[in-house]
PDB file of C-alpha atoms in Angstrom:
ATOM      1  CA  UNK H  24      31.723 -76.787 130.967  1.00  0.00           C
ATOM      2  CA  UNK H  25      32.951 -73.995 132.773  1.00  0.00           C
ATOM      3  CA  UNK H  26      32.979 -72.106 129.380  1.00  0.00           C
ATOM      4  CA  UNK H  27      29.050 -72.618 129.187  1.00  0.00           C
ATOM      5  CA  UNK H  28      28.650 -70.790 132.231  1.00  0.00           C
ATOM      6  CA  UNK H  29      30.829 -68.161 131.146  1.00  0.00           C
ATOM      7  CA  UNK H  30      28.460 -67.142 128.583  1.00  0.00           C
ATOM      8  CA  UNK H  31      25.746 -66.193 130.551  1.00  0.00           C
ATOM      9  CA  UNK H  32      22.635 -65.749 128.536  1.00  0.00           C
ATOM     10  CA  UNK H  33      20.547 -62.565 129.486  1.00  0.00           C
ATOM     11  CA  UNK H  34      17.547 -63.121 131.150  1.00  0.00           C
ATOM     12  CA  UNK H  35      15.381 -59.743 131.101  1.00  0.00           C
ATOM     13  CA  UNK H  36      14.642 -57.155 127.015  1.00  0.00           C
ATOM     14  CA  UNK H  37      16.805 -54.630 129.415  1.00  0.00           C
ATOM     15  CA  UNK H  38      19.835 -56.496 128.868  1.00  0.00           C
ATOM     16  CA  UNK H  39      19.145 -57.386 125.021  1.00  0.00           C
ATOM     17  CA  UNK H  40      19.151 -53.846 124.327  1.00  0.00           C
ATOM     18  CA  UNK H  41      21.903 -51.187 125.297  1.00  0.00           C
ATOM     19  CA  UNK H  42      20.072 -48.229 127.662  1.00  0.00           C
ATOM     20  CA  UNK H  43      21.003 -45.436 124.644  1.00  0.00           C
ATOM     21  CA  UNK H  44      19.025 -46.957 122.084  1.00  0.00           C
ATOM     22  CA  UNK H  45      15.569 -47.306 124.342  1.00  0.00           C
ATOM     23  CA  UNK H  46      13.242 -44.093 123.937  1.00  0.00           C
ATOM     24  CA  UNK H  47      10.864 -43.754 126.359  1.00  0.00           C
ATOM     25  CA  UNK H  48       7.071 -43.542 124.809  1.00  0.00           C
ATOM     26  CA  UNK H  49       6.610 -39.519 124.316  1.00  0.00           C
ATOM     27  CA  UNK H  50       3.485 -37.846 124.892  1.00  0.00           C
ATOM     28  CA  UNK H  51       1.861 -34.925 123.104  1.00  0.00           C
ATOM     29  CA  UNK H  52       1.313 -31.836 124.389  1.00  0.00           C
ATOM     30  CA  UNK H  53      -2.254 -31.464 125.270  1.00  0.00           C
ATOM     31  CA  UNK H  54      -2.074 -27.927 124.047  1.00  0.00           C
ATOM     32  CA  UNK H  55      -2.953 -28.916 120.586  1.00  0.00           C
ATOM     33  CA  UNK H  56      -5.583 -30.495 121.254  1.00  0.00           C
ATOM     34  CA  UNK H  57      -6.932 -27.324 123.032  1.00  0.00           C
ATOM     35  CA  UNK H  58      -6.046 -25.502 120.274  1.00  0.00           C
ATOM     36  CA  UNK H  59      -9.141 -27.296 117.854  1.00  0.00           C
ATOM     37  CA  UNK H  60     -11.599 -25.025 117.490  1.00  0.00           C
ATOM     38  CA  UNK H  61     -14.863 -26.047 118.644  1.00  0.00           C
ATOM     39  CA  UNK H  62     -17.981 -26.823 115.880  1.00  0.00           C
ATOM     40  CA  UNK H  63     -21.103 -25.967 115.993  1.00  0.00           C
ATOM     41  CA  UNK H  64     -24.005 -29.142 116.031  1.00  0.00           C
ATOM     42  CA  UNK H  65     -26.103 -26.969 113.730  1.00  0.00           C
ATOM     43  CA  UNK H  66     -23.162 -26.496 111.497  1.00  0.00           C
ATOM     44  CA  UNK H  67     -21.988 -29.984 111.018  1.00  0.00           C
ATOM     45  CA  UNK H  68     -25.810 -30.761 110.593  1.00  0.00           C
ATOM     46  CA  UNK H  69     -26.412 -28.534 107.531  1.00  0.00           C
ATOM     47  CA  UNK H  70     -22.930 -29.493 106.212  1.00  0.00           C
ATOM     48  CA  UNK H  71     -24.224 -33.446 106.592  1.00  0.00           C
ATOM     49  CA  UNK H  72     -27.357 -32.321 104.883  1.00  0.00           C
ATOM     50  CA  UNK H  73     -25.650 -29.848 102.297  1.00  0.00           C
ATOM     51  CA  UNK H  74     -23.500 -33.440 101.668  1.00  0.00           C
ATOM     52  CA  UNK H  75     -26.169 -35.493 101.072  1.00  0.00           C
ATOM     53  CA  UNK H  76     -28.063 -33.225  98.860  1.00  0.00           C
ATOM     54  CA  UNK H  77     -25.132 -32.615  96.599  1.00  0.00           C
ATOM     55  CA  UNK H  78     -24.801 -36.371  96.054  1.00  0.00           C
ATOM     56  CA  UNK H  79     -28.759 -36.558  95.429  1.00  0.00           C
ATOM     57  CA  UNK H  80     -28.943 -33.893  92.867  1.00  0.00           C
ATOM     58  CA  UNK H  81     -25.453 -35.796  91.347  1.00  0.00           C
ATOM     59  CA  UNK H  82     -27.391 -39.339  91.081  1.00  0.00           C
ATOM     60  CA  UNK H  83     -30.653 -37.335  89.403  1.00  0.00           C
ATOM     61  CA  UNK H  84     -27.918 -35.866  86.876  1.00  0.00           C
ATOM     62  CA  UNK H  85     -26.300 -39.323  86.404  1.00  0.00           C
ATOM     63  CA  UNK H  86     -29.958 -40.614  86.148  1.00  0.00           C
ATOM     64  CA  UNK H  87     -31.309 -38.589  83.636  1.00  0.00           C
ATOM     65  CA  UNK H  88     -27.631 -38.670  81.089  1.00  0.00           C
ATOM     66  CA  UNK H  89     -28.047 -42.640  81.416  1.00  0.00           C
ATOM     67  CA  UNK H  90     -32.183 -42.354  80.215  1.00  0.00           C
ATOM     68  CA  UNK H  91     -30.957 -40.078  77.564  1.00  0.00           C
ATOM     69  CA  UNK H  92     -28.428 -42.286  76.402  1.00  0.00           C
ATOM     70  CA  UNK H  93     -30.339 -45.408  76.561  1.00  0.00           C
ATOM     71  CA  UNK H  94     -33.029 -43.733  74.737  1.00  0.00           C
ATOM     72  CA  UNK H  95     -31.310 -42.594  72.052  1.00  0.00           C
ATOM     73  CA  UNK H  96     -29.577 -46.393  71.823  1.00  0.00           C
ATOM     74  CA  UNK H  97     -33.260 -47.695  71.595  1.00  0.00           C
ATOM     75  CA  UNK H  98     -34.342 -45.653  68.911  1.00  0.00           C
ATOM     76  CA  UNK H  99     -31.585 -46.664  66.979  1.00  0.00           C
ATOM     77  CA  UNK H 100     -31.908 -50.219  67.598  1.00  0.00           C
ATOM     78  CA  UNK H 101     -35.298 -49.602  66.672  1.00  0.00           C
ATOM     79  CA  UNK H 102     -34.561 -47.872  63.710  1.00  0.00           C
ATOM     80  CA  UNK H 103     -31.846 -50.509  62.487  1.00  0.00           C
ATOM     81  CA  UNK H 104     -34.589 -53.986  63.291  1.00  0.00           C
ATOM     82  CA  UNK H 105     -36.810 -51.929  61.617  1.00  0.00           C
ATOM     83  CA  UNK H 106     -34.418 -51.423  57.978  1.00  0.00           C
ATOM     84  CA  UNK H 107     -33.420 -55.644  58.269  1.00  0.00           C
ATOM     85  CA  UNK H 108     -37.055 -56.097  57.871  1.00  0.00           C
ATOM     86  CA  UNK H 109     -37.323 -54.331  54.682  1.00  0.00           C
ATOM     87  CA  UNK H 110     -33.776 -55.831  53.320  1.00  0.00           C
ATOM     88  CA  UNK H 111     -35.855 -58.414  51.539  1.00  0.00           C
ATOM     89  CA  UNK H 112     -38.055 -56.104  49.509  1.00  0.00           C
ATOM     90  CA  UNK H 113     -34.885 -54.421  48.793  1.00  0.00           C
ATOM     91  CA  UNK H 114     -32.940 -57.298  47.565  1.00  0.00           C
ATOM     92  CA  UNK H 115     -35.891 -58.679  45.660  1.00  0.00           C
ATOM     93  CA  UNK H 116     -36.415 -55.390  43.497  1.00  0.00           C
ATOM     94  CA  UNK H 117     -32.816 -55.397  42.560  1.00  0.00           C
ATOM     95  CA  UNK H 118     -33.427 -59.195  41.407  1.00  0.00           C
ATOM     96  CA  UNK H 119     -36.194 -57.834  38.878  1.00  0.00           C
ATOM     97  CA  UNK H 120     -34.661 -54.846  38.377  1.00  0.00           C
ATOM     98  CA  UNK H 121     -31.404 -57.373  37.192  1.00  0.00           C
ATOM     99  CA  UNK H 122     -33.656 -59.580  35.163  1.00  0.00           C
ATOM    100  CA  UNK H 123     -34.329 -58.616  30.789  1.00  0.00           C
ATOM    101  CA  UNK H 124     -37.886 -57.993  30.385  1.00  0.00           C
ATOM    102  CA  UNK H 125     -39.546 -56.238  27.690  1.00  0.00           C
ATOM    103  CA  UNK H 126     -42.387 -54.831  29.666  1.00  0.00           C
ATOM    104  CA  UNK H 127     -41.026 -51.612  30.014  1.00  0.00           C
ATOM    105  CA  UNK H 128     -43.954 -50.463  32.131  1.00  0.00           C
ATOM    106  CA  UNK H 129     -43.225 -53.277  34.572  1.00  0.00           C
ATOM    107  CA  UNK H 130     -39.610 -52.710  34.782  1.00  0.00           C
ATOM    108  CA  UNK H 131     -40.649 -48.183  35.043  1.00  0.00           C
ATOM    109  CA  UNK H 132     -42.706 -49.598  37.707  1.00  0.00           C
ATOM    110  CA  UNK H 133     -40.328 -51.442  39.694  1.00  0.00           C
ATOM    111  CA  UNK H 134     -37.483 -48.997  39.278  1.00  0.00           C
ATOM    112  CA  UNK H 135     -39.554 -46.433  40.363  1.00  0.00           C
ATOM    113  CA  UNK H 136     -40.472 -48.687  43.693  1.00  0.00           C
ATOM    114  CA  UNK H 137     -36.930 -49.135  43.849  1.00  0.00           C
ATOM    115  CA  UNK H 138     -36.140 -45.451  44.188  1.00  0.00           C
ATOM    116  CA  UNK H 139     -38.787 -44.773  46.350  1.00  0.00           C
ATOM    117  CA  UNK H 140     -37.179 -47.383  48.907  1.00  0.00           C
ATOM    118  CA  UNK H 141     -33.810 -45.915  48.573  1.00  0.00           C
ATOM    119  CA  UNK H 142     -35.310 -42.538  49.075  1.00  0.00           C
ATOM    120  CA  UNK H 143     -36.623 -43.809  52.696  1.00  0.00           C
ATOM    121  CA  UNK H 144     -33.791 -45.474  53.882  1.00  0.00           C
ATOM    122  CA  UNK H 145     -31.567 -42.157  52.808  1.00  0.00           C
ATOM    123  CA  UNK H 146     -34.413 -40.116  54.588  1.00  0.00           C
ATOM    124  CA  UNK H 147     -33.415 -42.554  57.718  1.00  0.00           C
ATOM    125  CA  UNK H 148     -30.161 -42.167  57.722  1.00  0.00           C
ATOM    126  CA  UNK H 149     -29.109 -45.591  55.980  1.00  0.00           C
ATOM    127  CA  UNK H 150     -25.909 -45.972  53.815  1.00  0.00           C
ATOM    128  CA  UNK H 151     -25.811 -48.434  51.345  1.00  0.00           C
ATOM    129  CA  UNK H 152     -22.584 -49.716  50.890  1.00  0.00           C
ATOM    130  CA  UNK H 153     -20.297 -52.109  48.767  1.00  0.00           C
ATOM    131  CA  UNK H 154     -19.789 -51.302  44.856  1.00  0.00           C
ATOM    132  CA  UNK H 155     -17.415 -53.501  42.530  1.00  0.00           C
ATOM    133  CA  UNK H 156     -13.619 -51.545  42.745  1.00  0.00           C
ATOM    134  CA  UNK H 157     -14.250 -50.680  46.472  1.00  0.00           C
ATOM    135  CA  UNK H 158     -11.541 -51.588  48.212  1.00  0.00           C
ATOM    136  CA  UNK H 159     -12.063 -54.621  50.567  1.00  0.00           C
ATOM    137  CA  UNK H 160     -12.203 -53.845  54.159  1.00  0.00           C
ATOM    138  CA  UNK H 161     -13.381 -56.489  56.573  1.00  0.00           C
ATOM    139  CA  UNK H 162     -15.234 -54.423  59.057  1.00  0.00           C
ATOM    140  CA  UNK H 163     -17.730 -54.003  56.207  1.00  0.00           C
ATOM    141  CA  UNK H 164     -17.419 -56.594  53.465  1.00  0.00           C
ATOM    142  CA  UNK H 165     -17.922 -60.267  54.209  1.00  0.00           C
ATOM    143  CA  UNK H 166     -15.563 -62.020  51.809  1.00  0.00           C
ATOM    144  CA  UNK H 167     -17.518 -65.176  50.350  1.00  0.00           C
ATOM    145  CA  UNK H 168     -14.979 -65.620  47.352  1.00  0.00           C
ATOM    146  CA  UNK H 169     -11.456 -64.610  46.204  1.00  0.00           C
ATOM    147  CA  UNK H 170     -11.211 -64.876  42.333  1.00  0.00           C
ATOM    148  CA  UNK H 171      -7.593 -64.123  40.337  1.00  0.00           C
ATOM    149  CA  UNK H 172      -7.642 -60.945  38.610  1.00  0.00           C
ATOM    150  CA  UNK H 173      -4.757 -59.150  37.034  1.00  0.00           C
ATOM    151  CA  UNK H 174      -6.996 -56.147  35.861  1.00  0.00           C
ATOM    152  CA  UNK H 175      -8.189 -55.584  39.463  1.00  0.00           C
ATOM    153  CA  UNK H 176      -5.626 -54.498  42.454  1.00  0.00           C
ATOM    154  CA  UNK H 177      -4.547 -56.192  45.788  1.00  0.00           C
ATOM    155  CA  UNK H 178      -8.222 -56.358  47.531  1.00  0.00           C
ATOM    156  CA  UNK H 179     -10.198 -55.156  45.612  1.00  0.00           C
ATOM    157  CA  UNK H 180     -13.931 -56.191  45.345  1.00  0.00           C
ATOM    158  CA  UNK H 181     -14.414 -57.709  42.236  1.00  0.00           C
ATOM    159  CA  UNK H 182     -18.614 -58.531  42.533  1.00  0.00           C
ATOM    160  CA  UNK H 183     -21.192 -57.816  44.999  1.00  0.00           C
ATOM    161  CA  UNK H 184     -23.408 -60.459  46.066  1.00  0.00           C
ATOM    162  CA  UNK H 185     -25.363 -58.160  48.037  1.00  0.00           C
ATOM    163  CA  UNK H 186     -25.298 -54.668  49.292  1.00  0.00           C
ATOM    164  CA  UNK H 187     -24.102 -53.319  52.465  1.00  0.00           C
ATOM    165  CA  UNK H 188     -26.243 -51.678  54.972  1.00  0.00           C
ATOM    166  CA  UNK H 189     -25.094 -49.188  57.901  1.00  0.00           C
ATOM    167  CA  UNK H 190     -27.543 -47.006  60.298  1.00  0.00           C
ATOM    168  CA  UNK H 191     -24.290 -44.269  61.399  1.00  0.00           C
ATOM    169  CA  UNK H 192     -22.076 -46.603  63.041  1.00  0.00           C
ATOM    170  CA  UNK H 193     -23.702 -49.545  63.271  1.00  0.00           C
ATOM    171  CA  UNK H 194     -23.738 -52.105  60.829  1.00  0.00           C
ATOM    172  CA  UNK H 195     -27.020 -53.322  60.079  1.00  0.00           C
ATOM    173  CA  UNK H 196     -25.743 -55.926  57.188  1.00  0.00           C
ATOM    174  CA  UNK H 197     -22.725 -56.591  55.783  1.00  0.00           C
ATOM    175  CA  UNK H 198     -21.762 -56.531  51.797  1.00  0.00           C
ATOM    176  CA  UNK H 199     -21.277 -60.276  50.400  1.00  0.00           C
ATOM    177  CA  UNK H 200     -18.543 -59.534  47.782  1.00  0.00           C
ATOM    178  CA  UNK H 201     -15.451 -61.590  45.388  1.00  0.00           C
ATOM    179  CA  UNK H 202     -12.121 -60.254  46.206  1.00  0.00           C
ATOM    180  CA  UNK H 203      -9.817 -60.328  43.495  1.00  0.00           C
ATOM    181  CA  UNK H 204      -5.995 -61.056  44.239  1.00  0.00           C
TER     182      UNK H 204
END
């Protein structure tokens, strides 16, 4: 036991750590703080005000590029429900157009409809897409068969079911085709 009290614990932080290693809290010289230079109210109240505008005439900028934008998308999406509408007139004149007759002033008549129509949706900025010996590409074709063709090359569109549509980027209907291979 008398080793126990040998080891005598410390009592007090002075004794924990050795007297080099504490710092005493500095303090700053108060000369620096003298040394700010003093602003004007009326200053920092037009610079608060300058802010503010700044940031105003920034939202009305940001305002007006987003109304743009969106109405230019509108239009577009306009323009492209518009074109889906008229797919089925389309579709249906290249069914009679597709069909023997021996009229030939019915079938002048409806390939002359027929060119009109592709006339307007050139005029609109439509392409037409998806021709047999395209190659396949499945961003634009949706591939409804695959058929075995030596004569034909690795994806290659072997029939069209029906035509492709696109209004600039945006795909207003896709080209049912046969892929050979």
């Amino acid at each position: 036991m008398a080793k126990k009290d040998e080891q005598k614990q410390p009592e007090t932080t002075e004794e924990l750590i050795p007297e080099e290693t504490v710092e005493a809290p500095q303090e700053e010289p108060k000369a620096a703080e003298a040394e700010k230079p003093e602003t004007d109210p009326f200053e920092e109240k037009y610079n608060a005000e300058h802010d503010s505008l700044l940031r105003l005439a920034a939202e009305y900028d940001n305002f007006r590029k987003r109304t743009v934008k969106e109405k230019e998308q509108s239009y577009g999406n306009g323009k492209a429900d518009a074109i889906v509408k008229l797919l089925p007139i389309y579709d249906n004149l290249e069914r009679a157009l597709n069909q023997p007759t021996e009229d030939a002033a019915y079938k002048k008549g409806v390939e002359l409809t027929m060119n009109e129509l592709v006339k307007i949706f050139t005029g609109l900025g439509v392409e037409i897409f998806g021709a047999a010996g395209d190659s396949f590409d499945p961003n634009l074709h949706n591939a409804v068969m695959h058929t075995e063709d030596e004569s034909l090359g690795e994806n290659v569109i072997a029939q069209v079911f029906q035509k492709g549509f696109k209004v600039g980027d945006k795909i207003v209907r896709f080209a049912m085709v046969q892929v050979a291979n």
